[in-house]
């Protein structure tokens, strides 16, 4: 099935959880994977894999299967993802359980989190639970990167995420506005040592 069509289907089924009408563009994907060099002891964890718009670029950086873990809530999307990305471990699950999902996977330390979750449209308490999971990985030394759409940048939940991250891990590195994405977006990166 065509990627855009499957994404739109998922959006129509659950607009708040998907949070976008189209998959990320190649330009946004390139920014999201910039500088990421995963290995078995610096696994890349992708939250909210969707139809794999970022994963297909990330794939070229993943040298072996034990360097990547993807978590996606929508079981139908996961079926297609497992077919399209046979070499990558992508599981159906909730990012609220990311820490235990990673533990169960038996993979090494998470060195990078690529977060594609639509914080702006998720209920507050879900956002908070996900951030507490992120914090567990960050305590062990990790890079966290997400994107925020320009039109939602000053929405309370977008600000809340940035405040949480700034208070815990300092100032972010923000990209220029990526206009070749629908809608235009910034990437934001935090890193702990
Ligand atoms: C904005 S889409 C991004 C998809 C893809 N990574 C991209 O950039 O095109 C967000 C994705 O997060 C998933 N999602 C939403 N809440 C989630 C949760 N709590 N745990 C895991 N995935 C979730 C949705 O099903 C959707 O596929």
Coordinates of N, CA, C and O and ligand atoms in Angstrom, one line a residue:
X1 N 0.8 -1.2 0.0 CA 0.0 0.0 0.0 C 0.9 1.3 0.0 O 1.9 1.3 0.6
X2 N 0.5 2.3 -0.7 CA 1.2 3.5 -0.8 C 1.4 4.1 0.6 O 0.4 4.2 1.4
X3 N 2.6 4.6 0.9 CA 2.9 5.1 2.2 C 2.0 6.3 2.7 O 1.5 6.3 3.8
X4 N 1.8 7.2 1.7 CA 1.0 8.4 2.1 C -0.4 8.0 2.4 O -1.1 8.5 3.3
X5 N -0.9 7.0 1.6 CA -2.3 6.6 1.8 C -2.5 5.9 3.1 O -3.4 6.1 3.9
X6 N -1.5 5.0 3.4 CA -1.6 4.3 4.7 C -1.5 5.3 5.9 O -2.2 5.1 6.9
X7 N -0.6 6.3 5.7 CA -0.5 7.3 6.8 C -1.8 8.1 7.0 O -2.3 8.3 8.1
X8 N -2.4 8.5 5.9 CA -3.7 9.2 5.9 C -4.8 8.3 6.6 O -5.6 8.8 7.4
X9 N -4.8 7.1 6.2 CA -5.7 6.1 6.8 C -5.6 6.1 8.4 O -6.5 6.2 9.1
X10 N -4.3 6.0 8.8 CA -4.0 6.0 10.2 C -4.5 7.3 10.9 O -5.0 7.3 12.0
X11 N -4.2 8.4 10.2 CA -4.6 9.7 10.7 C -6.2 9.8 10.9 O -6.7 10.2 11.9
X12 N -6.9 9.3 9.8 CA -8.4 9.4 9.9 C -8.9 8.5 11.0 O -9.9 8.8 11.7
X13 N -8.2 7.4 11.3 CA -8.7 6.5 12.3 C -8.4 7.1 13.7 O -9.2 7.0 14.6
X14 N -7.3 7.8 13.8 CA -6.9 8.3 15.1 C -6.1 9.6 15.0 O -4.9 9.6 15.2
X15 N -6.8 10.7 14.7 CA -6.1 12.0 14.4 C -5.2 12.5 15.5 O -4.1 13.0 15.2
X16 N -5.7 12.4 16.7 CA -4.9 13.0 17.8 C -3.6 12.2 18.1 O -2.6 12.7 18.4
X17 N -3.7 10.8 17.9 CA -2.5 10.0 18.2 C -1.5 10.1 17.0 O -0.3 10.0 17.2
X18 N -2.0 10.3 15.8 CA -1.1 10.4 14.7 C -0.5 11.8 14.6 O 0.7 12.0 14.4
X19 N -1.4 12.8 14.7 CA -1.0 14.2 14.9 C -0.4 14.9 13.6 O 0.1 16.0 13.7
X20 N -0.5 14.2 12.5 CA 0.0 14.9 11.2 C -0.8 14.2 10.1 O -1.2 13.1 10.2
X21 N -0.9 15.0 9.0 CA -1.7 14.4 7.9 C -0.8 13.7 6.8 O -1.3 13.0 6.0
X22 N 0.5 14.0 7.0 CA 1.4 13.4 6.0 C 2.7 12.9 6.7 O 3.1 13.5 7.7
X23 N 3.4 11.9 6.2 CA 4.6 11.5 6.8 C 5.7 12.6 6.7 O 5.6 13.5 5.8
X24 N 6.7 12.5 7.5 CA 7.8 13.5 7.4 C 8.5 13.5 6.1 O 8.6 12.4 5.5
X25 N 8.9 14.6 5.6 CA 9.5 14.7 4.3 C 11.0 14.2 4.4 O 11.6 14.2 5.5
X26 N 11.6 13.9 3.2 CA 13.0 13.6 3.3 C 13.9 14.6 3.9 O 14.9 14.3 4.6
X27 N 13.5 15.9 3.7 CA 14.4 17.0 4.3 C 14.3 17.0 5.8 O 15.3 17.1 6.5
X28 N 13.1 16.7 6.4 CA 13.0 16.6 7.8 C 13.7 15.4 8.3 O 14.4 15.4 9.3
X29 N 13.5 14.3 7.6 CA 14.1 13.0 8.0 C 15.7 13.2 8.0 O 16.3 12.7 9.0
X30 N 16.2 13.9 7.0 CA 17.7 14.1 7.0 C 18.2 14.8 8.2 O 19.2 14.5 8.8
X31 N 17.4 15.8 8.7 CA 17.8 16.6 9.9 C 17.6 15.7 11.1 O 18.4 15.8 12.1
X32 N 16.6 14.9 11.1 CA 16.4 14.0 12.3 C 17.5 13.0 12.5 O 17.8 12.6 13.6
X33 N 18.1 12.6 11.4 CA 19.2 11.5 11.6 C 20.6 12.1 11.6 O 21.5 11.4 11.7
X34 N 20.7 13.4 11.4 CA 22.0 14.1 11.3 C 22.9 13.7 12.5 O 22.5 13.9 13.7
X35 N 24.1 13.2 12.3 CA 25.0 12.9 13.3 C 24.8 11.6 14.1 O 25.5 11.3 15.1
X36 N 23.8 10.9 13.7 CA 23.5 9.7 14.4 C 24.2 8.5 13.9 O 24.2 8.2 12.7
X37 N 25.1 7.9 14.8 CA 25.9 6.7 14.4 C 25.7 5.6 15.4 O 26.6 5.4 16.2
X38 N 24.6 4.9 15.3 CA 24.4 3.9 16.3 C 25.3 2.7 16.2 O 25.8 2.4 15.2
X39 N 25.5 2.1 17.4 CA 26.1 0.7 17.4 C 25.4 -0.1 18.5 O 24.5 0.4 19.1
X40 N 26.0 -1.2 18.8 CA 25.3 -2.1 19.8 C 25.2 -1.5 21.2 O 24.4 -1.9 21.9
X41 N 26.1 -0.6 21.5 CA 26.1 0.0 22.8 C 25.6 1.4 22.8 O 25.6 2.1 23.8
X42 N 25.2 1.8 21.6 CA 24.5 3.1 21.5 C 23.3 3.0 20.5 O 23.3 3.4 19.4
X43 N 22.4 2.2 21.1 CA 21.2 1.9 20.2 C 20.4 3.1 19.9 O 20.3 4.0 20.8
X44 N 19.8 3.2 18.7 CA 18.9 4.3 18.4 C 17.4 3.8 18.7 O 17.1 2.7 18.2
X45 N 16.7 4.5 19.5 CA 15.3 4.2 19.8 C 14.4 5.2 19.1 O 14.5 6.4 19.3
X46 N 13.6 4.7 18.2 CA 12.7 5.5 17.5 C 11.2 5.4 18.1 O 10.7 4.3 18.1
X47 N 10.7 6.5 18.5 CA 9.4 6.5 19.1 C 8.3 7.1 18.2 O 8.5 8.2 17.7
X48 N 7.3 6.3 17.8 CA 6.3 6.8 16.8 C 6.8 6.6 15.4 O 7.1 7.6 14.7
X49 N 7.0 5.3 15.0 CA 7.7 5.1 13.7 C 6.8 5.4 12.5 O 7.3 5.8 11.5
X50 N 5.5 5.4 12.7 CA 4.5 5.7 11.6 C 4.6 4.8 10.5 O 4.6 3.5 10.6
X51 N 4.8 5.3 9.3 CA 5.0 4.5 8.1 C 6.5 4.3 7.8 O 6.8 3.7 6.7
X52 N 7.4 4.8 8.6 CA 8.8 4.6 8.4 C 9.5 5.7 7.6 O 10.6 5.5 7.1
X53 N 8.9 6.9 7.6 CA 9.4 8.0 6.7 C 10.8 8.4 7.2 O 11.7 8.7 6.4
X54 N 11.1 8.3 8.5 CA 12.4 8.6 9.0 C 13.3 7.3 9.1 O 14.5 7.4 8.7
X55 N 12.6 6.2 9.4 CA 13.3 4.9 9.5 C 14.1 4.6 8.2 O 15.2 4.0 8.2
X56 N 13.5 4.9 7.0 CA 14.1 4.5 5.8 C 15.4 5.2 5.6 O 16.3 4.7 4.9
X57 N 15.6 6.4 6.2 CA 16.9 7.1 6.1 C 17.8 6.6 7.2 O 19.0 6.5 7.0
X58 N 17.2 6.4 8.3 CA 18.0 5.9 9.5 C 18.6 4.5 9.2 O 19.7 4.2 9.6
X59 N 17.9 3.7 8.4 CA 18.3 2.4 8.1 C 19.8 2.3 7.6 O 20.5 1.4 7.9
X60 N 20.2 3.3 6.8 CA 21.5 3.3 6.2 C 22.6 3.5 7.3 O 23.7 3.2 7.1
X61 N 22.2 4.1 8.5 CA 23.1 4.3 9.6 C 23.2 3.1 10.5 O 24.1 3.1 11.4
X62 N 22.2 2.2 10.4 CA 22.1 1.1 11.4 C 22.9 0.0 10.8 O 22.5 -0.7 9.8
X63 N 24.1 -0.3 11.4 CA 25.0 -1.3 10.8 C 24.5 -2.7 11.1 O 24.7 -3.6 10.3
X64 N 23.9 -2.9 12.2 CA 23.3 -4.2 12.5 C 22.1 -4.1 13.3 O 21.8 -3.1 13.9
X65 N 21.3 -5.2 13.2 CA 20.0 -5.3 13.8 C 19.9 -4.9 15.3 O 18.9 -4.4 15.8
X66 N 21.0 -5.1 16.0 CA 21.1 -4.8 17.4 C 21.3 -3.4 17.8 O 21.6 -3.1 18.9
X67 N 21.3 -2.5 16.8 CA 21.6 -1.1 17.0 C 20.3 -0.3 16.9 O 20.4 1.0 17.0
X68 N 19.2 -0.9 16.7 CA 17.9 -0.1 16.5 C 16.7 -0.8 17.2 O 16.6 -2.0 17.2
X69 N 15.9 0.1 17.8 CA 14.6 -0.4 18.3 C 13.5 0.6 18.0 O 13.7 1.8 18.3
X70 N 12.5 0.2 17.3 CA 11.4 1.1 17.0 C 10.1 0.7 17.8 O 9.8 -0.5 17.9
X71 N 9.4 1.7 18.3 CA 8.1 1.5 19.0 C 7.0 2.3 18.3 O 7.2 3.5 18.1
X72 N 6.0 1.6 17.9 CA 4.8 2.2 17.3 C 3.5 1.7 17.9 O 3.4 0.5 18.0
X73 N 2.6 2.6 18.2 CA 1.3 2.2 18.8 C 0.4 1.4 17.9 O -0.3 0.5 18.3
X74 N 0.3 1.8 16.6 CA -0.7 1.3 15.7 C -0.2 0.0 15.1 O 0.7 -0.1 14.4
X75 N -1.0 -1.1 15.5 CA -0.6 -2.5 15.1 C -0.6 -2.7 13.6 O 0.2 -3.4 13.1
X76 N -1.5 -2.0 12.9 CA -1.5 -2.2 11.5 C -0.3 -1.6 10.8 O 0.3 -2.2 9.9
X77 N 0.1 -0.5 11.3 CA 1.4 0.1 10.8 C 2.5 -0.8 11.1 O 3.4 -1.0 10.2
X78 N 2.6 -1.4 12.3 CA 3.7 -2.3 12.6 C 3.8 -3.5 11.7 O 4.9 -3.9 11.3
X79 N 2.6 -4.0 11.3 CA 2.6 -5.1 10.4 C 3.4 -4.8 9.1 O 4.2 -5.5 8.6
X80 N 3.0 -3.6 8.5 CA 3.6 -3.1 7.3 C 5.1 -2.8 7.5 O 6.0 -3.2 6.7
X81 N 5.4 -2.2 8.7 CA 6.8 -1.9 9.0 C 7.7 -3.1 9.0 O 8.8 -3.1 8.5
X82 N 7.1 -4.2 9.7 CA 7.9 -5.4 9.8 C 8.2 -6.0 8.5 O 9.2 -6.7 8.2
X83 N 7.2 -5.8 7.5 CA 7.4 -6.3 6.2 C 8.4 -5.5 5.4 O 9.3 -6.0 4.7
X84 N 8.4 -4.2 5.6 CA 9.2 -3.3 4.8 C 10.7 -3.2 5.4 O 11.6 -2.8 4.7
X85 N 10.8 -3.4 6.7 CA 12.1 -3.3 7.4 C 12.4 -4.6 8.1 O 12.5 -4.6 9.3
X86 N 12.6 -5.6 7.3 CA 12.8 -7.0 7.9 C 14.0 -7.0 8.9 O 14.0 -7.8 9.8
X87 N 15.0 -6.2 8.6 CA 16.2 -6.2 9.4 C 16.2 -5.4 10.7 O 17.1 -5.5 11.5
X88 N 15.1 -4.7 10.9 CA 15.0 -3.8 12.1 C 14.0 -4.3 13.0 O 12.9 -4.9 12.6
X89 N 14.3 -4.1 14.3 CA 13.3 -4.6 15.4 C 12.3 -3.5 15.6 O 12.7 -2.5 16.2
X90 N 11.1 -3.7 15.1 CA 10.0 -2.7 15.3 C 8.9 -3.4 16.0 O 8.3 -4.3 15.5
X91 N 8.5 -2.9 17.2 CA 7.5 -3.5 18.0 C 6.2 -2.7 18.2 O 6.3 -1.4 18.2
X92 N 5.1 -3.4 18.3 CA 3.8 -2.7 18.6 C 3.9 -2.4 20.1 O 4.0 -3.4 20.9
X93 N 3.8 -1.2 20.5 CA 3.8 -0.9 21.9 C 3.6 0.6 22.1 O 3.5 1.4 21.2
X94 N 3.5 1.0 23.4 CA 3.2 2.3 23.8 C 4.5 3.0 24.3 O 5.2 2.4 25.2
X95 N 4.8 4.2 23.8 CA 6.0 4.8 24.3 C 6.0 5.1 25.8 O 7.1 5.3 26.4
X96 N 4.8 5.0 26.4 CA 4.7 5.1 27.9 C 5.4 4.0 28.6 O 5.7 4.0 29.8
X97 N 5.7 2.9 27.8 CA 6.4 1.7 28.4 C 7.7 1.5 27.7 O 8.3 0.4 27.8
X98 N 8.3 2.6 27.2 CA 9.5 2.4 26.4 C 10.7 1.8 27.2 O 11.4 0.9 26.6
X99 N 10.8 2.1 28.4 CA 11.9 1.6 29.2 C 11.8 0.1 29.4 O 12.8 -0.6 29.2
X100 N 10.6 -0.4 29.7 CA 10.5 -1.8 29.9 C 10.6 -2.6 28.5 O 11.1 -3.7 28.5
X101 N 10.0 -1.9 27.5 CA 10.1 -2.6 26.2 C 11.6 -2.7 25.8 O 12.0 -3.8 25.3
X102 N 12.3 -1.7 26.0 CA 13.8 -1.8 25.7 C 14.5 -2.8 26.5 O 15.3 -3.6 26.0
X103 N 14.1 -2.9 27.8 CA 14.8 -3.9 28.7 C 14.5 -5.3 28.2 O 15.3 -6.1 28.1
X104 N 13.2 -5.5 27.8 CA 12.8 -6.8 27.4 C 13.4 -7.2 26.0 O 13.6 -8.4 25.7
X105 N 13.8 -6.2 25.3 CA 14.4 -6.5 23.9 C 15.8 -7.1 24.1 O 16.3 -7.7 23.1
X106 N 16.4 -6.9 25.2 CA 17.8 -7.4 25.4 C 18.8 -6.6 24.7 O 20.0 -7.0 24.7
X107 N 18.5 -5.5 24.1 CA 19.4 -4.6 23.3 C 20.3 -3.8 24.3 O 19.9 -3.7 25.5
X108 N 21.4 -3.3 23.8 CA 22.3 -2.5 24.6 C 21.8 -1.1 25.0 O 20.6 -0.8 24.7
X109 N 22.6 -0.3 25.6 CA 22.3 1.0 26.1 C 21.7 1.9 24.9 O 22.3 1.8 23.8
X110 N 20.7 2.7 25.3 CA 20.2 3.6 24.3 C 21.0 4.8 24.2 O 21.2 5.5 25.2
X111 N 21.6 5.1 23.0 CA 22.4 6.3 22.9 C 21.7 7.4 22.2 O 22.2 8.6 22.3
X112 N 20.6 7.1 21.5 CA 19.9 8.1 20.8 C 18.4 7.9 20.8 O 18.0 6.7 20.7
X113 N 17.6 8.9 21.1 CA 16.2 8.8 20.9 C 15.7 9.7 19.8 O 16.0 10.9 19.9
X114 N 15.0 9.1 18.8 CA 14.4 9.9 17.8 C 12.9 9.9 18.1 O 12.3 8.8 18.0
X115 N 12.4 11.0 18.5 CA 11.0 11.0 19.0 C 10.1 11.7 18.0 O 10.3 12.9 17.7
X116 N 9.2 11.0 17.4 CA 8.3 11.5 16.4 C 6.8 11.6 17.0 O 5.9 11.7 16.2
X117 N 6.7 11.6 18.3 CA 5.4 11.6 18.9 C 4.7 12.9 18.9 O 5.4 14.0 19.1
X118 N 3.4 13.0 18.6 CA 2.7 14.3 18.5 C 2.3 14.8 19.9 O 1.1 14.8 20.2
X119 N 3.3 15.3 20.6 CA 3.0 15.8 22.0 C 1.9 16.8 22.1 O 1.1 16.8 23.0
X120 N 1.8 17.6 21.0 CA 0.8 18.7 21.0 C -0.6 18.1 21.1 O -1.5 18.7 21.7
X121 N -0.9 17.0 20.5 CA -2.3 16.5 20.5 C -2.5 15.3 21.5 O -3.5 14.7 21.6
X122 N -1.4 14.9 22.2 CA -1.6 13.8 23.2 C -2.1 14.4 24.5 O -1.8 15.5 24.9
X123 N -2.9 13.6 25.2 CA -3.3 14.1 26.6 C -2.1 14.4 27.4 O -1.1 13.7 27.3
X124 N -2.3 15.4 28.3 CA -1.2 15.8 29.2 C -0.5 14.7 29.9 O 0.7 14.6 30.0
X125 N -1.3 13.8 30.5 CA -0.7 12.8 31.4 C 0.0 11.8 30.5 O 1.0 11.2 31.0
X126 N -0.4 11.6 29.3 CA 0.4 10.7 28.4 C 1.8 11.3 28.1 O 2.8 10.7 28.2
X127 N 1.8 12.6 27.8 CA 3.0 13.3 27.5 C 3.9 13.2 28.7 O 5.1 13.0 28.5
X128 N 3.4 13.4 29.9 CA 4.2 13.4 31.1 C 4.8 12.0 31.3 O 6.0 11.8 31.7
X129 N 4.0 10.9 31.1 CA 4.5 9.6 31.3 C 5.6 9.3 30.3 O 6.6 8.7 30.6
X130 N 5.5 9.8 29.1 CA 6.5 9.5 28.0 C 7.8 10.3 28.4 O 8.9 9.7 28.3
X131 N 7.7 11.5 28.9 CA 8.9 12.2 29.3 C 9.6 11.6 30.5 O 10.8 11.6 30.6
X132 N 8.8 11.0 31.4 CA 9.5 10.3 32.5 C 10.2 9.0 32.0 O 11.3 8.7 32.5
X133 N 9.7 8.4 30.9 CA 10.5 7.3 30.3 C 11.8 7.8 29.6 O 12.8 7.3 29.8
X134 N 11.6 8.9 28.9 CA 12.8 9.5 28.3 C 13.8 9.9 29.3 O 15.0 9.6 29.1
X135 N 13.4 10.4 30.4 CA 14.4 10.8 31.5 C 15.2 9.6 31.9 O 16.4 9.7 32.2
X136 N 14.6 8.4 32.0 CA 15.3 7.2 32.4 C 16.5 6.9 31.5 O 17.6 6.5 31.9
X137 N 16.2 7.1 30.2 CA 17.3 6.9 29.2 C 18.4 8.0 29.3 O 19.6 7.7 29.2
X138 N 17.9 9.2 29.5 CA 18.8 10.4 29.5 C 19.7 10.3 30.7 O 20.9 10.8 30.6
X139 N 19.3 9.7 31.8 CA 20.1 9.6 33.0 C 21.3 8.8 32.7 O 22.4 8.9 33.4
X140 N 21.2 7.9 31.7 CA 22.4 7.0 31.4 C 23.2 7.6 30.2 O 24.0 6.9 29.7
X141 N 23.0 8.8 29.8 CA 23.8 9.4 28.8 C 23.2 9.1 27.4 O 23.4 8.0 26.9
X142 N 22.6 10.1 26.9 CA 21.8 9.8 25.6 C 21.5 11.2 24.9 O 21.6 12.2 25.5
X143 N 21.3 11.1 23.6 CA 20.8 12.2 22.9 C 19.3 12.1 22.6 O 18.9 11.0 22.2
X144 N 18.6 13.2 22.7 CA 17.2 13.1 22.4 C 16.9 14.1 21.3 O 17.3 15.3 21.4
X145 N 16.2 13.7 20.3 CA 15.8 14.6 19.2 C 14.4 14.4 18.9 O 13.9 13.3 18.8
X146 N 13.7 15.6 18.7 CA 12.3 15.5 18.3 C 12.0 16.6 17.2 O 13.0 17.4 16.9
X147 N 10.9 16.7 16.7 CA 10.5 17.8 15.8 C 9.2 18.4 16.3 O 8.4 17.7 17.0
X148 N 9.1 19.7 16.1 CA 7.8 20.4 16.5 C 7.4 21.2 15.3 O 8.3 21.9 14.6
X149 N 6.2 21.2 14.9 CA 5.7 22.0 13.8 C 5.6 23.4 14.2 O 5.3 23.8 15.3
X150 N 5.9 24.3 13.2 CA 6.0 25.7 13.4 C 4.6 26.2 14.0 O 4.6 27.0 14.9
X151 N 3.5 25.7 13.4 CA 2.2 26.3 13.8 C 1.8 25.9 15.2 O 1.0 26.5 15.8
X152 N 2.5 24.8 15.7 CA 2.2 24.3 17.1 C 3.2 24.7 18.1 O 3.1 24.3 19.3
X153 N 4.2 25.5 17.7 CA 5.4 25.7 18.5 C 5.1 26.4 19.8 O 5.7 26.2 20.8
X154 N 4.1 27.3 19.8 CA 3.8 28.0 21.0 C 2.5 27.5 21.7 O 2.0 28.1 22.6
X155 N 2.1 26.3 21.3 CA 1.0 25.6 22.1 C 1.5 25.2 23.4 O 2.7 24.8 23.5
X156 N 0.6 25.2 24.5 CA 1.1 24.9 25.8 C 1.9 23.6 25.9 O 2.9 23.5 26.6
X157 N 1.4 22.5 25.2 CA 2.1 21.2 25.4 C 3.5 21.2 24.7 O 4.4 20.5 25.2
X158 N 3.6 22.0 23.6 CA 4.9 22.1 23.0 C 5.9 22.9 23.9 O 7.1 22.5 24.0
X159 N 5.4 23.9 24.5 CA 6.2 24.7 25.4 C 6.6 23.9 26.6 O 7.8 23.9 27.1
X160 N 5.6 23.1 27.1 CA 5.9 22.2 28.3 C 7.0 21.2 28.0 O 7.8 21.0 28.9
X161 N 7.0 20.6 26.9 CA 8.0 19.7 26.5 C 9.4 20.4 26.5 O 10.3 19.9 27.2
X162 N 9.4 21.5 25.9 CA 10.7 22.3 25.9 C 11.2 22.7 27.2 O 12.4 22.6 27.6
X163 N 10.2 23.1 28.1 CA 10.6 23.5 29.5 C 11.1 22.3 30.2 O 12.1 22.4 30.9
X164 N 10.4 21.2 30.1 CA 10.9 20.0 30.8 C 12.3 19.6 30.4 O 13.2 19.4 31.3
X165 N 12.5 19.6 29.1 CA 13.8 19.2 28.6 C 14.9 20.2 29.0 O 16.0 19.9 29.5
X166 N 14.6 21.5 28.9 CA 15.6 22.5 29.3 C 15.9 22.5 30.8 O 17.1 22.5 31.2
X167 N 14.9 22.3 31.6 CA 15.1 22.2 33.1 C 16.0 21.0 33.4 O 16.7 21.0 34.4
X168 N 15.9 19.9 32.7 CA 16.6 18.7 33.0 C 18.0 18.6 32.3 O 18.9 18.1 32.9
X169 N 18.0 19.1 31.0 CA 19.2 18.8 30.2 C 19.8 20.1 29.6 O 20.7 20.0 28.7
X170 N 19.3 21.2 29.9 CA 19.9 22.5 29.4 C 19.3 22.9 28.1 O 18.3 22.4 27.6
X171 N 20.0 23.9 27.5 CA 19.4 24.5 26.3 C 19.4 23.5 25.1 O 20.3 22.7 25.0
X172 N 18.4 23.6 24.2 CA 18.4 22.7 23.1 C 19.2 23.3 21.9 O 19.5 24.5 21.9
X173 N 19.5 22.4 21.0 CA 20.0 22.9 19.7 C 18.8 22.8 18.7 O 18.2 21.8 18.5
X174 N 18.4 24.0 18.2 CA 17.3 24.0 17.3 C 17.7 24.2 15.9 O 18.6 25.1 15.6
X175 N 17.1 23.5 14.9 CA 17.5 23.6 13.5 C 16.8 24.9 13.0 O 15.9 25.4 13.6
X176 N 17.2 25.2 11.8 CA 16.5 26.2 11.0 C 15.1 25.6 10.7 O 14.9 24.4 10.7
X177 N 14.2 26.5 10.4 CA 12.8 26.0 10.0 C 13.0 25.1 8.7 O 13.5 25.6 7.7
X178 N 12.4 23.9 8.8 CA 12.5 23.1 7.6 C 11.2 23.3 6.8 O 10.1 22.8 7.2
X179 N 11.3 24.1 5.8 CA 10.1 24.5 5.1 C 9.6 23.5 4.1 O 8.4 23.4 3.7
X180 N 10.6 22.6 3.7 CA 10.2 21.5 2.8 C 9.6 20.3 3.7 O 10.2 19.2 3.7
X181 N 8.6 20.6 4.5 CA 7.9 19.6 5.2 C 6.5 20.1 5.3 O 6.3 21.3 5.4
X182 N 5.5 19.2 5.3 CA 4.1 19.6 5.5 C 3.6 19.1 6.8 O 3.5 17.9 7.0
X183 N 3.4 20.0 7.8 CA 3.7 21.4 7.8 C 5.2 21.7 8.2 O 5.9 20.7 8.7
X184 N 5.7 22.9 7.9 CA 7.1 23.2 8.3 C 7.4 22.9 9.7 O 6.5 23.1 10.6
X185 N 8.6 22.5 10.0 CA 8.9 22.0 11.4 C 10.4 22.4 11.7 O 11.2 22.7 10.9
X186 N 10.7 22.4 13.0 CA 12.0 22.6 13.6 C 12.4 21.2 14.2 O 11.5 20.5 14.7
X187 N 13.7 20.9 14.2 CA 14.1 19.8 15.0 C 14.8 20.4 16.3 O 15.3 21.5 16.2
X188 N 14.6 19.7 17.4 CA 15.2 20.1 18.7 C 16.0 19.0 19.3 O 15.5 17.8 19.3
X189 N 17.2 19.3 19.7 CA 18.1 18.2 20.2 C 18.7 18.6 21.6 O 19.1 19.7 21.8
X190 N 18.6 17.6 22.5 CA 19.3 17.7 23.8 C 20.2 16.6 24.0 O 19.9 15.5 23.5
X191 N 21.3 16.8 24.7 CA 22.3 15.7 24.9 C 22.8 15.7 26.3 O 22.9 16.8 26.9
X192 N 22.9 14.5 26.9 CA 23.5 14.4 28.2 C 24.8 13.7 28.0 O 25.0 13.0 27.0
X193 N 25.7 13.8 29.0 CA 27.0 13.1 28.9 C 27.1 11.8 29.7 O 26.4 11.7 30.7
Ligands
LIG1 C1 3.5 12.4 13.6 S1 3.5 10.6 13.3 C2 5.2 10.4 12.9 C3 5.4 9.2 12.0 C4 6.8 9.1 11.4 N1 7.8 8.9 12.3 C5 7.1 10.3 10.5 O1 7.9 11.1 11.0 O2 6.4 10.4 9.5 C6 3.4 10.0 15.0 C7 3.3 8.5 15.2 O3 3.4 8.2 16.6 C8 2.5 7.1 16.9 N2 2.2 7.2 18.3 C9 1.3 8.1 18.9 N3 1.3 7.9 20.3 C10 2.1 6.9 20.5 C11 2.5 6.2 21.7 N4 2.1 6.5 22.9 N5 3.5 5.2 21.6 C12 4.0 4.8 20.4 N6 3.6 5.4 19.2 C13 2.7 6.4 19.3 C14 1.3 7.3 16.0 O4 0.6 6.1 15.8 C15 2.0 7.8 14.7 O5 2.4 6.8 13.9

